[in-house]
Amino acid sequence: MISKRLYAIQFKTKQDFQSNLNEVEGLVKKCGEDAIVLTPELVFTGFAYQRMTQASEFSKIVTESLLNASKDQSIITTMIEKNGNCFYNNLKVFHKGEVIHKQSKHKLFMLGEEHLHFCSGDVEEIIPFRIDGVICGALNCFELRFTDLWRRLLGSEIIFVPAQWGKARKDHYETLSKALAIANQAFVVASDSANESMAKGSAIITPYGLCHRDDKREIISAEVDLNEVEKMRKYIYIGLESKRCLN
């Protein structure tokens, strides 16, 4: 058995950036050493369209904090960052005190006016990465709706989906997250905001489509056996193979 403890944070983001950071830091600490923790999309600032410069500056503080916190844990989150004249919604993976992967949100949600405030990231950044040799991938919220992006992550054993997904489309988030797990024969960690207008629906989903979900909790967790990915791909063969390289 090759086990990993996966955690999805389900947090209500507030207007006070520092308060958000303090509270999320506390939740991450509760997850313990060697945890792999996913937060909701833009959990530290929200979309903050009226405070984009302030939010991007605060992301520098968040980054320093997570570099320190990730010495004993792996943390996946997203934050507003500025590069040149553009603001980006950047997904970053913190592991062993380093940023080991970064991708800018490629598919911007027009209904939420993201395209008016952010630049679109390069789709070529949406590629698998490794955490302790385990092949992982990530899709940032609205990107979950695009199956061509699912295919970019084929072979991943764990796929992370941080979100600020609206309550009116809750069933879409839950259904698509489950479908991704089944189609890519991978574990999916889905982390949505707990704000009033949001869907919640955070979950740990197995390659068989079994969901560990609780809309009332701030932390959803499951200890998973990564051999289940290999079994699924062996017995229901669709051409996927695991290429894990454990350290």
Coordinates of C-alpha atoms in Angstrom, one line a residue:
M1 CA 0.0 0.0 0.0
I2 CA 1.3 3.4 -1.0
S3 CA -0.8 5.8 1.0
K4 CA -1.1 9.6 0.9
R5 CA -3.2 11.8 3.2
L6 CA -5.2 14.2 1.0
Y7 CA -7.0 17.3 2.4
A8 CA -9.4 19.8 0.8
I9 CA -9.9 23.1 2.7
Q10 CA -13.5 24.5 2.5
F11 CA -13.1 28.0 3.8
K12 CA -15.1 31.2 3.8
T13 CA -12.9 34.0 2.4
K14 CA -13.4 37.4 4.1
Q15 CA -12.5 41.0 3.2
D16 CA -9.4 41.1 5.5
F17 CA -6.5 39.5 3.7
Q18 CA -4.3 39.0 6.7
S19 CA -7.2 37.3 8.7
N20 CA -7.7 34.9 5.8
L21 CA -4.0 34.0 5.8
N22 CA -4.0 33.5 9.6
E23 CA -7.0 31.2 9.5
V24 CA -5.9 29.2 6.5
E25 CA -2.5 28.7 8.1
G26 CA -4.2 27.3 11.2
L27 CA -6.3 24.9 9.1
V28 CA -3.2 23.7 7.2
K29 CA -1.4 23.0 10.4
K30 CA -4.2 20.8 11.6
C31 CA -3.6 18.6 8.6
G32 CA -0.3 17.4 10.0
E33 CA 3.1 16.5 8.5
D34 CA 3.4 15.0 5.0
A35 CA -0.2 16.1 4.2
I36 CA -1.1 17.2 0.7
V37 CA -3.4 20.2 1.1
L38 CA -5.6 22.0 -1.4
T39 CA -7.2 25.3 -0.7
P40 CA -10.1 27.0 -2.7
E41 CA -9.3 29.3 -5.5
L42 CA -8.0 32.8 -4.4
V43 CA -8.7 31.8 -0.8
F44 CA -6.5 34.6 0.7
T45 CA -8.1 37.6 -1.1
G46 CA -11.1 36.5 -3.2
F47 CA -11.2 38.1 -6.6
A48 CA -10.8 41.6 -5.1
Y49 CA -11.4 43.4 -8.4
Q50 CA -11.3 46.8 -6.7
R51 CA -8.0 45.9 -4.9
M52 CA -6.0 44.0 -7.5
T53 CA -2.7 45.8 -6.8
Q54 CA -3.1 45.3 -3.0
A55 CA -4.0 41.7 -3.6
S56 CA -1.0 41.0 -5.8
E57 CA 1.3 42.7 -3.2
F58 CA -0.3 40.5 -0.4
S59 CA 0.5 37.4 -2.5
K60 CA 4.2 38.1 -1.8
I61 CA 3.4 37.7 1.9
V62 CA 1.4 34.6 1.2
T63 CA 4.2 33.1 -0.8
E64 CA 6.7 33.6 1.9
S65 CA 4.4 32.1 4.5
L66 CA 3.7 29.0 2.4
L67 CA 7.3 28.5 1.6
N68 CA 7.9 28.1 5.3
A69 CA 4.7 26.0 5.9
S70 CA 5.5 23.6 3.1
K71 CA 8.7 22.4 4.7
D72 CA 6.6 19.6 6.2
Q73 CA 3.6 19.6 3.9
S74 CA 2.6 20.1 0.3
I75 CA 0.2 23.0 -0.3
I76 CA -1.6 23.8 -3.6
T77 CA -3.4 27.2 -3.8
T78 CA -4.0 30.1 -6.2
M79 CA -3.3 33.8 -5.8
I80 CA -3.4 37.1 -7.7
E81 CA 0.0 38.0 -9.1
K82 CA 1.1 40.8 -11.4
N83 CA 3.6 40.3 -14.3
G84 CA 4.3 43.4 -16.4
N85 CA 0.9 45.1 -17.0
C86 CA -1.1 41.9 -16.5
F87 CA -2.7 40.4 -13.4
Y88 CA -2.8 36.6 -13.4
N89 CA -4.7 34.0 -11.3
N90 CA -1.7 31.8 -10.6
L91 CA -1.9 28.3 -9.2
K92 CA 1.2 27.4 -7.2
V93 CA 2.4 24.1 -5.7
F94 CA 4.5 24.5 -2.5
H95 CA 6.6 21.5 -1.5
K96 CA 9.6 21.1 0.8
G97 CA 10.0 24.9 1.0
E98 CA 9.9 25.5 -2.7
V99 CA 7.5 26.4 -5.5
I100 CA 7.8 23.2 -7.6
H101 CA 5.1 24.1 -10.1
K102 CA 3.1 27.2 -11.3
Q103 CA 0.4 27.6 -13.9
S104 CA -1.6 30.7 -14.7
K105 CA -5.4 30.3 -15.2
H106 CA -5.9 29.8 -18.9
K107 CA -9.7 29.6 -19.2
L108 CA -11.2 32.8 -17.7
F109 CA -14.9 32.8 -16.5
M110 CA -16.6 35.5 -18.6
L111 CA -19.8 35.4 -16.5
G112 CA -17.7 36.5 -13.6
E113 CA -15.9 39.1 -15.7
E114 CA -12.5 37.5 -15.1
H115 CA -11.5 38.4 -18.6
L116 CA -11.9 42.1 -17.8
H117 CA -9.4 41.9 -14.9
F118 CA -7.0 39.0 -15.6
C119 CA -4.8 38.0 -18.6
S120 CA -5.2 34.4 -19.8
G121 CA -2.3 32.1 -19.0
D122 CA -0.5 29.9 -21.4
V123 CA -2.2 26.5 -21.9
E124 CA 1.2 24.9 -22.2
E125 CA 1.7 25.5 -18.4
I126 CA -1.1 23.0 -17.7
I127 CA 1.0 19.9 -17.5
P128 CA 1.6 17.1 -14.9
F129 CA 4.1 17.6 -12.1
R130 CA 5.4 15.4 -9.3
I131 CA 5.0 15.5 -5.6
D132 CA 7.4 13.0 -4.0
G133 CA 7.4 11.1 -7.2
V134 CA 3.6 10.9 -7.5
I135 CA 2.3 12.3 -10.8
C136 CA -0.1 15.2 -10.2
G137 CA -2.0 17.7 -12.2
A138 CA -4.3 20.7 -11.6
L139 CA -7.2 22.6 -13.2
N140 CA -8.2 26.0 -11.9
C141 CA -12.0 26.2 -11.4
F142 CA -13.7 27.0 -14.7
E143 CA -11.0 25.0 -16.5
L144 CA -12.8 21.9 -15.2
R145 CA -15.4 22.3 -17.9
F146 CA -12.9 21.7 -20.7
T147 CA -12.2 18.1 -21.5
D148 CA -9.4 19.0 -23.8
L149 CA -7.6 20.2 -20.6
W150 CA -8.4 16.9 -18.9
R151 CA -6.5 15.2 -21.7
R152 CA -3.4 17.3 -20.9
L153 CA -3.3 15.7 -17.5
L154 CA -3.7 12.1 -18.6
G155 CA -1.4 9.8 -16.6
S156 CA -1.8 12.0 -13.4
E157 CA -2.5 10.0 -10.3
I158 CA -3.9 12.9 -8.3
I159 CA -5.6 16.0 -9.9
F160 CA -6.3 19.1 -7.9
V161 CA -9.3 21.4 -8.6
P162 CA -9.4 24.6 -6.5
A163 CA -12.5 26.7 -7.1
Q164 CA -14.8 29.6 -6.4
W165 CA -17.7 27.8 -7.9
G166 CA -21.2 29.3 -7.6
K167 CA -24.0 27.7 -5.7
A168 CA -26.4 27.8 -8.7
R169 CA -24.1 25.4 -10.5
K170 CA -23.2 23.1 -7.6
D171 CA -24.3 20.0 -9.4
H172 CA -22.0 20.8 -12.3
Y173 CA -19.0 21.1 -10.0
E174 CA -19.7 17.8 -8.2
T175 CA -20.6 16.0 -11.4
L176 CA -17.6 17.2 -13.4
S177 CA -15.1 16.5 -10.6
K178 CA -16.4 13.0 -10.3
A179 CA -16.4 12.5 -14.1
L180 CA -12.7 13.7 -14.2
A181 CA -11.7 11.1 -11.6
I182 CA -13.4 8.3 -13.6
A183 CA -12.3 9.5 -17.1
N184 CA -8.6 10.1 -16.1
Q185 CA -8.6 7.1 -13.6
A186 CA -7.1 9.3 -10.9
F187 CA -7.9 10.6 -7.5
V188 CA -9.4 14.1 -7.6
V189 CA -9.1 16.6 -4.8
A190 CA -11.8 19.4 -5.2
S191 CA -11.7 22.4 -2.9
D192 CA -14.4 25.1 -3.2
S193 CA -15.2 28.2 -1.2
A194 CA -17.6 28.1 1.7
N195 CA -18.9 31.6 1.1
E196 CA -22.7 32.0 1.0
S197 CA -22.9 32.3 -2.8
M198 CA -20.6 29.3 -3.4
A199 CA -21.3 25.7 -4.0
K200 CA -19.0 24.1 -1.4
G201 CA -19.0 20.5 -2.7
S202 CA -15.3 20.0 -1.7
A203 CA -14.3 16.3 -2.0
I204 CA -11.8 13.6 -2.2
I205 CA -12.8 11.4 -5.1
T206 CA -11.4 8.0 -6.0
P207 CA -10.7 6.6 -9.5
Y208 CA -13.9 4.6 -9.1
G209 CA -15.9 7.7 -8.5
L210 CA -16.5 7.3 -4.8
C211 CA -16.7 10.6 -3.1
H212 CA -15.7 11.7 0.4
R213 CA -17.6 15.0 0.8
D214 CA -19.1 17.0 3.6
D215 CA -20.4 20.6 3.0
K216 CA -20.4 21.3 6.8
R217 CA -16.7 20.8 7.4
E218 CA -13.8 23.2 6.9
I219 CA -11.4 20.2 6.3
I220 CA -12.3 17.2 4.2
S221 CA -9.7 14.4 4.3
A222 CA -9.0 10.9 3.2
E223 CA -6.1 8.5 3.3
V224 CA -5.8 7.1 -0.2
D225 CA -4.0 4.1 -1.5
L226 CA -2.3 5.1 -4.8
N227 CA -2.2 1.4 -5.9
E228 CA -5.9 1.9 -6.6
V229 CA -4.9 4.0 -9.6
E230 CA -2.7 1.2 -10.9
K231 CA -5.4 -1.4 -10.3
M232 CA -8.0 0.7 -12.1
R233 CA -5.8 1.3 -15.1
K234 CA -4.8 -2.4 -15.3
Y235 CA -8.3 -4.0 -15.0
I236 CA -10.3 -1.3 -16.9
Y237 CA -7.6 -0.6 -19.5
I238 CA -8.0 2.5 -21.6
G239 CA -4.3 3.1 -22.4
L240 CA -3.2 4.8 -19.3
E241 CA -0.2 3.7 -17.3
S242 CA 1.3 4.9 -14.0
K243 CA 4.9 6.1 -14.2
R244 CA 5.4 6.8 -10.6
C245 CA 8.9 7.4 -9.3
L246 CA 8.8 7.5 -5.5
N247 CA 11.8 9.1 -3.8

